[in-house]
mmCIF file of C-alpha atoms in Angstrom:
data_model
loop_
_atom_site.group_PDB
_atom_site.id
_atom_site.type_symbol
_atom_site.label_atom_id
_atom_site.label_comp_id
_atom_site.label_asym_id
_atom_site.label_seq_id
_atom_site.Cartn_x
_atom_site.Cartn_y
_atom_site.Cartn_z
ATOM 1 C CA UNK A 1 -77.878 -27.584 14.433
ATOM 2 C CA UNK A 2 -79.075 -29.279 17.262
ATOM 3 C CA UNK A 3 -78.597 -32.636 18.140
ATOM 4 C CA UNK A 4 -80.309 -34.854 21.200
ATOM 5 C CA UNK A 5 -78.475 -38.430 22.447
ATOM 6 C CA UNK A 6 -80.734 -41.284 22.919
ATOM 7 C CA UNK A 7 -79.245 -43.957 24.971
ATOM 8 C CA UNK A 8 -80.775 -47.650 24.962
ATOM 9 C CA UNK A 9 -80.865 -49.190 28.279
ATOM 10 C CA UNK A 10 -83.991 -51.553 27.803
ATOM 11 C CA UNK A 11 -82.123 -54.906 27.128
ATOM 12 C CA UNK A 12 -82.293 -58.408 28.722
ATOM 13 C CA UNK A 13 -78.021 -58.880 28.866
ATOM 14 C CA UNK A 14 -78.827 -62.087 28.892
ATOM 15 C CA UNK A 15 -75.509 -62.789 27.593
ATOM 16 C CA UNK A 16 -73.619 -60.455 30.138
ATOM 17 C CA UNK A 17 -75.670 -62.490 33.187
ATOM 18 C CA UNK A 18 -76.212 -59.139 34.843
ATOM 19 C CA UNK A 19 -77.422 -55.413 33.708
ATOM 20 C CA UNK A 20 -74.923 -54.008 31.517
ATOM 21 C CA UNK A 21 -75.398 -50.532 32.226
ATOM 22 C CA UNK A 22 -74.630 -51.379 35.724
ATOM 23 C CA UNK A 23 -71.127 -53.197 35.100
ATOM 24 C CA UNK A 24 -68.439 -51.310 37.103
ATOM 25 C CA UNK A 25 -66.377 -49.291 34.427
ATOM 26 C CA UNK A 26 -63.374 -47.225 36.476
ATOM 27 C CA UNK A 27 -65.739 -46.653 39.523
ATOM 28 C CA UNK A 28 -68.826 -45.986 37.671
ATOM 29 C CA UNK A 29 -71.344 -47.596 36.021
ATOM 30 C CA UNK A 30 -71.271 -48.261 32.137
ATOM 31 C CA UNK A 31 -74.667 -46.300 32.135
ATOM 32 C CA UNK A 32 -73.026 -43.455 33.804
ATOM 33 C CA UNK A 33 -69.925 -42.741 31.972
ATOM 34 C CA UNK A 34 -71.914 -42.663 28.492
ATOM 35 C CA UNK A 35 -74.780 -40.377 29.882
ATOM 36 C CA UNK A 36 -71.790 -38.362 30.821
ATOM 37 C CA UNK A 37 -70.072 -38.440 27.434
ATOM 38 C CA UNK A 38 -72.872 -37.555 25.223
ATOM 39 C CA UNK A 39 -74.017 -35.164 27.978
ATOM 40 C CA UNK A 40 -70.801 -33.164 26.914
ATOM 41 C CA UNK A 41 -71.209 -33.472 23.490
ATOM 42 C CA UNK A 42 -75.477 -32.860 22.717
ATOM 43 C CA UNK A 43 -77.701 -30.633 23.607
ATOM 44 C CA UNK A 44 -79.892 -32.933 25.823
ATOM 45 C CA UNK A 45 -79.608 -36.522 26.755
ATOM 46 C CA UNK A 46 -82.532 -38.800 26.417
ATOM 47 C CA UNK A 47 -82.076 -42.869 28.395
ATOM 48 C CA UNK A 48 -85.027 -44.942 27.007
ATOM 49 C CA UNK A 49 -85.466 -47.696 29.476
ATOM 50 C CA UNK A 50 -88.525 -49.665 31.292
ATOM 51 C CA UNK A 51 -86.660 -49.294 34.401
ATOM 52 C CA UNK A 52 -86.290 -45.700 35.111
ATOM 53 C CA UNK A 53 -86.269 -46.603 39.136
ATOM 54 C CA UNK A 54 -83.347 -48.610 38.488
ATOM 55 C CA UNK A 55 -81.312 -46.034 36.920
ATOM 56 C CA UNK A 56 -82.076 -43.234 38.741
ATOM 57 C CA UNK A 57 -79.917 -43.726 41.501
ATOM 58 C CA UNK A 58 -76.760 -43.510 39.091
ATOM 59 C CA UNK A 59 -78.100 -40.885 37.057
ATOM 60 C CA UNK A 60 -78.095 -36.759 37.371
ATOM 61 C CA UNK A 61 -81.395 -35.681 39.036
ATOM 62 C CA UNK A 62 -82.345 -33.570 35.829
ATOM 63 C CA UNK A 63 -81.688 -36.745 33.342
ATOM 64 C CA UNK A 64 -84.576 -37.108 31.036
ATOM 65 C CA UNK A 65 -86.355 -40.537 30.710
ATOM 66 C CA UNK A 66 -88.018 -42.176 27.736
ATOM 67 C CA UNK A 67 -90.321 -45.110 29.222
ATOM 68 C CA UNK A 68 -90.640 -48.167 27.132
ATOM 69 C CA UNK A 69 -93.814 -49.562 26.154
ATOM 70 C CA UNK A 70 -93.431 -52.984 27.014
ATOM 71 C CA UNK A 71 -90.538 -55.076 27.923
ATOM 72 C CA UNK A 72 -87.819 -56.203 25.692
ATOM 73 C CA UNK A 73 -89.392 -55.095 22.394
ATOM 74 C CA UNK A 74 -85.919 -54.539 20.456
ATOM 75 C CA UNK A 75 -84.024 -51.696 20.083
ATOM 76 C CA UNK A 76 -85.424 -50.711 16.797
ATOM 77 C CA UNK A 77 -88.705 -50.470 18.437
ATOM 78 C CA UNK A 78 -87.643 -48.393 21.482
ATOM 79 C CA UNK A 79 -85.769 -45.749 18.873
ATOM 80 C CA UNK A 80 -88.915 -45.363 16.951
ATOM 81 C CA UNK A 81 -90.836 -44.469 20.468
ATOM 82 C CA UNK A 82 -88.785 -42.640 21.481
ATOM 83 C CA UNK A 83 -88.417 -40.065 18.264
ATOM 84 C CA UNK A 84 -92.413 -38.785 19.707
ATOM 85 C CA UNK A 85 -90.300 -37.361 22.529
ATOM 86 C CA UNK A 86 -87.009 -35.350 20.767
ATOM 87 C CA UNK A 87 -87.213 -32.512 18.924
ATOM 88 C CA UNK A 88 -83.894 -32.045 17.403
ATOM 89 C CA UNK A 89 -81.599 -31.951 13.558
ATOM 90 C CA UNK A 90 -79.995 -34.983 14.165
ATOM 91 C CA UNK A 91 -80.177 -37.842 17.293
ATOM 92 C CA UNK A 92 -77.087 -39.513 18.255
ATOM 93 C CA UNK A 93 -78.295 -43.373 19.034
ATOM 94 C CA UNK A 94 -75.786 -45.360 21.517
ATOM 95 C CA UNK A 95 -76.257 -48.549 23.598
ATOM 96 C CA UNK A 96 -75.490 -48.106 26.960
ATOM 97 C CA UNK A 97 -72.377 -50.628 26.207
ATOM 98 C CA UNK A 98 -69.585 -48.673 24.790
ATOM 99 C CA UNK A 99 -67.084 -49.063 27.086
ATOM 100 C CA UNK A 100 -64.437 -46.750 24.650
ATOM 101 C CA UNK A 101 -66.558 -44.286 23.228
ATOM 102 C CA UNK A 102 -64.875 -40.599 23.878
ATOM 103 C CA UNK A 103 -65.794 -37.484 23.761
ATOM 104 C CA UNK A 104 -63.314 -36.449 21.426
ATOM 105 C CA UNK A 105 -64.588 -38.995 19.003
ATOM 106 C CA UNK A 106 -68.150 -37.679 19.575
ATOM 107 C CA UNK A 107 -66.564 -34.405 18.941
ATOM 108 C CA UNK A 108 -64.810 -35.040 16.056
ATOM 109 C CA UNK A 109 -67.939 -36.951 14.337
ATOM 110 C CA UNK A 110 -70.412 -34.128 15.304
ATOM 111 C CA UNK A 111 -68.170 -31.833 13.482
ATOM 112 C CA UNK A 112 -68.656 -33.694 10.262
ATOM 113 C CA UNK A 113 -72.447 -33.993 10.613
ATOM 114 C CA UNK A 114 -72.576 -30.562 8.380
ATOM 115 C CA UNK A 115 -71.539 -32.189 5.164
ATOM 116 C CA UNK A 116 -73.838 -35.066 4.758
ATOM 117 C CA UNK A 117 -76.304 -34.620 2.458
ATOM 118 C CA UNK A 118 -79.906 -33.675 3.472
ATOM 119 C CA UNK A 119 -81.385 -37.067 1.608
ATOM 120 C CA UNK A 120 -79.082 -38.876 3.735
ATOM 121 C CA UNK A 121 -80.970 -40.565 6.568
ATOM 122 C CA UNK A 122 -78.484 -41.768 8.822
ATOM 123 C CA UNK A 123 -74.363 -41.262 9.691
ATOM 124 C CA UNK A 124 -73.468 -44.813 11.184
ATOM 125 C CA UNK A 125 -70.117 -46.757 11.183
ATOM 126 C CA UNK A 126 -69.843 -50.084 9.262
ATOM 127 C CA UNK A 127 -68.641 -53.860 10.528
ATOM 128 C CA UNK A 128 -68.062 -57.107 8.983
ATOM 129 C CA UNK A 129 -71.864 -57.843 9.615
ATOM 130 C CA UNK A 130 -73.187 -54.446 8.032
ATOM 131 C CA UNK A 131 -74.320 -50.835 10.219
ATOM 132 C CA UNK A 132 -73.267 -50.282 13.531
ATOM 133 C CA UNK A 133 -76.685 -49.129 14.633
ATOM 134 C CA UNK A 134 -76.329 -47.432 18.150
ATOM 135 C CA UNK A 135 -73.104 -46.073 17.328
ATOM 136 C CA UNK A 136 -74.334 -43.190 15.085
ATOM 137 C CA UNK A 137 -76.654 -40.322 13.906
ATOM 138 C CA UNK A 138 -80.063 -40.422 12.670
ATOM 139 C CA UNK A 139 -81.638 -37.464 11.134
ATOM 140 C CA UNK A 140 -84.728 -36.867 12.998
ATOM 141 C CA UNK A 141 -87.116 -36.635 9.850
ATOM 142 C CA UNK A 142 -86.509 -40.634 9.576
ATOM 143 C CA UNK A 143 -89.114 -41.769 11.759
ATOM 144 C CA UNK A 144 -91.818 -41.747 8.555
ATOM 145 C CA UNK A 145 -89.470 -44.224 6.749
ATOM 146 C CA UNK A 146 -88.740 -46.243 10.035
ATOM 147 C CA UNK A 147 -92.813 -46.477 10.508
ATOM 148 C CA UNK A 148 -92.947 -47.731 6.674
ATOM 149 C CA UNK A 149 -90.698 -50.516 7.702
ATOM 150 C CA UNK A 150 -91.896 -51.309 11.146
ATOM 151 C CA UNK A 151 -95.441 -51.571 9.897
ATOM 152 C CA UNK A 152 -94.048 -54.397 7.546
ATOM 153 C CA UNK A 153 -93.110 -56.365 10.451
ATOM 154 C CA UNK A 154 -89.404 -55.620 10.446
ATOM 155 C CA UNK A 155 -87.918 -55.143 13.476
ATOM 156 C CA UNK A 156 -83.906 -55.025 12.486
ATOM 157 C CA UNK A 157 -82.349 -51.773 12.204
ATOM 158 C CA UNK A 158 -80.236 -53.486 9.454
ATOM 159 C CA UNK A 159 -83.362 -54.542 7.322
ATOM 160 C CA UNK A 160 -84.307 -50.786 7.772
ATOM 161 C CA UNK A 161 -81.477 -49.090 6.747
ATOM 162 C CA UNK A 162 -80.401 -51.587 3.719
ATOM 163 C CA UNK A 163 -83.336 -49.675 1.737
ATOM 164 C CA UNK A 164 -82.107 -46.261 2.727
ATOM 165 C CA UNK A 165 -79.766 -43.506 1.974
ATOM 166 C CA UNK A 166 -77.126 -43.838 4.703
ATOM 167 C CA UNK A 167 -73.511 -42.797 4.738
ATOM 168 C CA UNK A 168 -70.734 -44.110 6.339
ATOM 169 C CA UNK A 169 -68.924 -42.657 9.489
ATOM 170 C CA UNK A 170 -65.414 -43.785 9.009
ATOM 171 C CA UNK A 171 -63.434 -44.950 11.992
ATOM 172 C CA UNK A 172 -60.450 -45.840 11.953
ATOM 173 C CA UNK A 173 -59.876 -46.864 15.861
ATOM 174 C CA UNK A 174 -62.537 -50.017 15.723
ATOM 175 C CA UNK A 175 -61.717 -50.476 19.751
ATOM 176 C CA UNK A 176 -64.021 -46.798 19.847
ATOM 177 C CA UNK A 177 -67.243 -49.406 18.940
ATOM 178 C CA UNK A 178 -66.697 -52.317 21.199
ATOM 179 C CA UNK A 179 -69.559 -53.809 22.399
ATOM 180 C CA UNK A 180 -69.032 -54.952 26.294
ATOM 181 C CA UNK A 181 -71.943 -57.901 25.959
ATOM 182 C CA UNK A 182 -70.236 -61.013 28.033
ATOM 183 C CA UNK A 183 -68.326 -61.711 30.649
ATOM 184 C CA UNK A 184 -65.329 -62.461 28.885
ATOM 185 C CA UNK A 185 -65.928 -58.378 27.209
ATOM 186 C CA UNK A 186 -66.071 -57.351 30.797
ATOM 187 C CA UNK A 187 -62.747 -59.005 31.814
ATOM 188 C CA UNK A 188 -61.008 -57.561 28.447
ATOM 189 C CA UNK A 189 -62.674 -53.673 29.543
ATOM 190 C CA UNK A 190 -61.377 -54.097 33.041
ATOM 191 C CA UNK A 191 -57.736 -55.364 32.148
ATOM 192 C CA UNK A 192 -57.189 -52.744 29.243
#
């Protein structure tokens, strides 16, 4: 089974102020340490950004690049680009924001990926709010389905996957899917 990471770095962080994926996590960058993660995790690593120059620098010299199409288009958008470029059984989509993701949690997740069902689209935690969309798995056969809805005008993962078969990852540690997307995050990621 082979399974490719796609990491989204294309965002404005307008509410962060300043580039996420460049915040300062334990000497790195945010960017960095989940590159290095999934790199230890998945077969290949993909970062779909507009602003490979920018990341570059911070990145391995062999990290693979997915360019945008345009600027701020949504995440939804810049998955569904992106699947013209992996080849794999399964894609693991995270933001570049998960400030205590693990590896053993990838680990441990990826080891489960065997029993879901092959109608089952997607392997993605659940919140208050619904999916946690770049948390999760996405079997690569769903970009005919994601077309579907994109060509309907929808451009919210949540929209998307409401009409399909998706299964839940259960996990129990809910600190694993934090979000870092404001300065107040930022100060919580730093002082924990």
């Amino acid at each position: 089974m082979k399974i490719v990471t796609l990491i989204l770095a294309g965002g404005k962080s307008s509410r962060m102020q300043k580039d996420k994926a460049l915040l300062d996590i334990n000497g790195k960058p945010l960017l960095t340490n989940i590159y290095h993660i999934a790199e230890q995790c998945t077969d290949q690593v993909y970062i779909i950004t507009p602003w490979q120059d920018k990341y570059r620098p911070i990145l391995p010299v062999d990290c693979n690049f997915i360019t945008e199409s345009s600027y701020f288009q949504g995440g939804l958008i810049a998955f569904f680009e992106a699947l013209n470029y992996i080849n794999s059984d399964w894609i693991l989509l995270l933001a570049c924001d998960l400030p205590f993701l693990t590896v053993d949690d990838l680990k441990n997740w990826i080891n489960t990926l065997g029993n879901i069902s092959e109608n089952t689209i997607a392997f993605l935690p659940k919140n208050d709010k619904g999916w946690e969309c770049l948390c999760g798995f996405y079997r690569r056969n769903c970009q005919d389905s994601l077309q579907k809805s994109i060509q309907t005008g929808n451009r919210s993962f949540q929209q998307w996957l409401n009409q399909e078969n998706v299964k839940e990852l259960v996990v129990k540690n809910k600190q694993i899917l934090f979000n870092c997307n404001t300065p107040k995050d930022y100060e919580k990621v730093v002082n924990s």
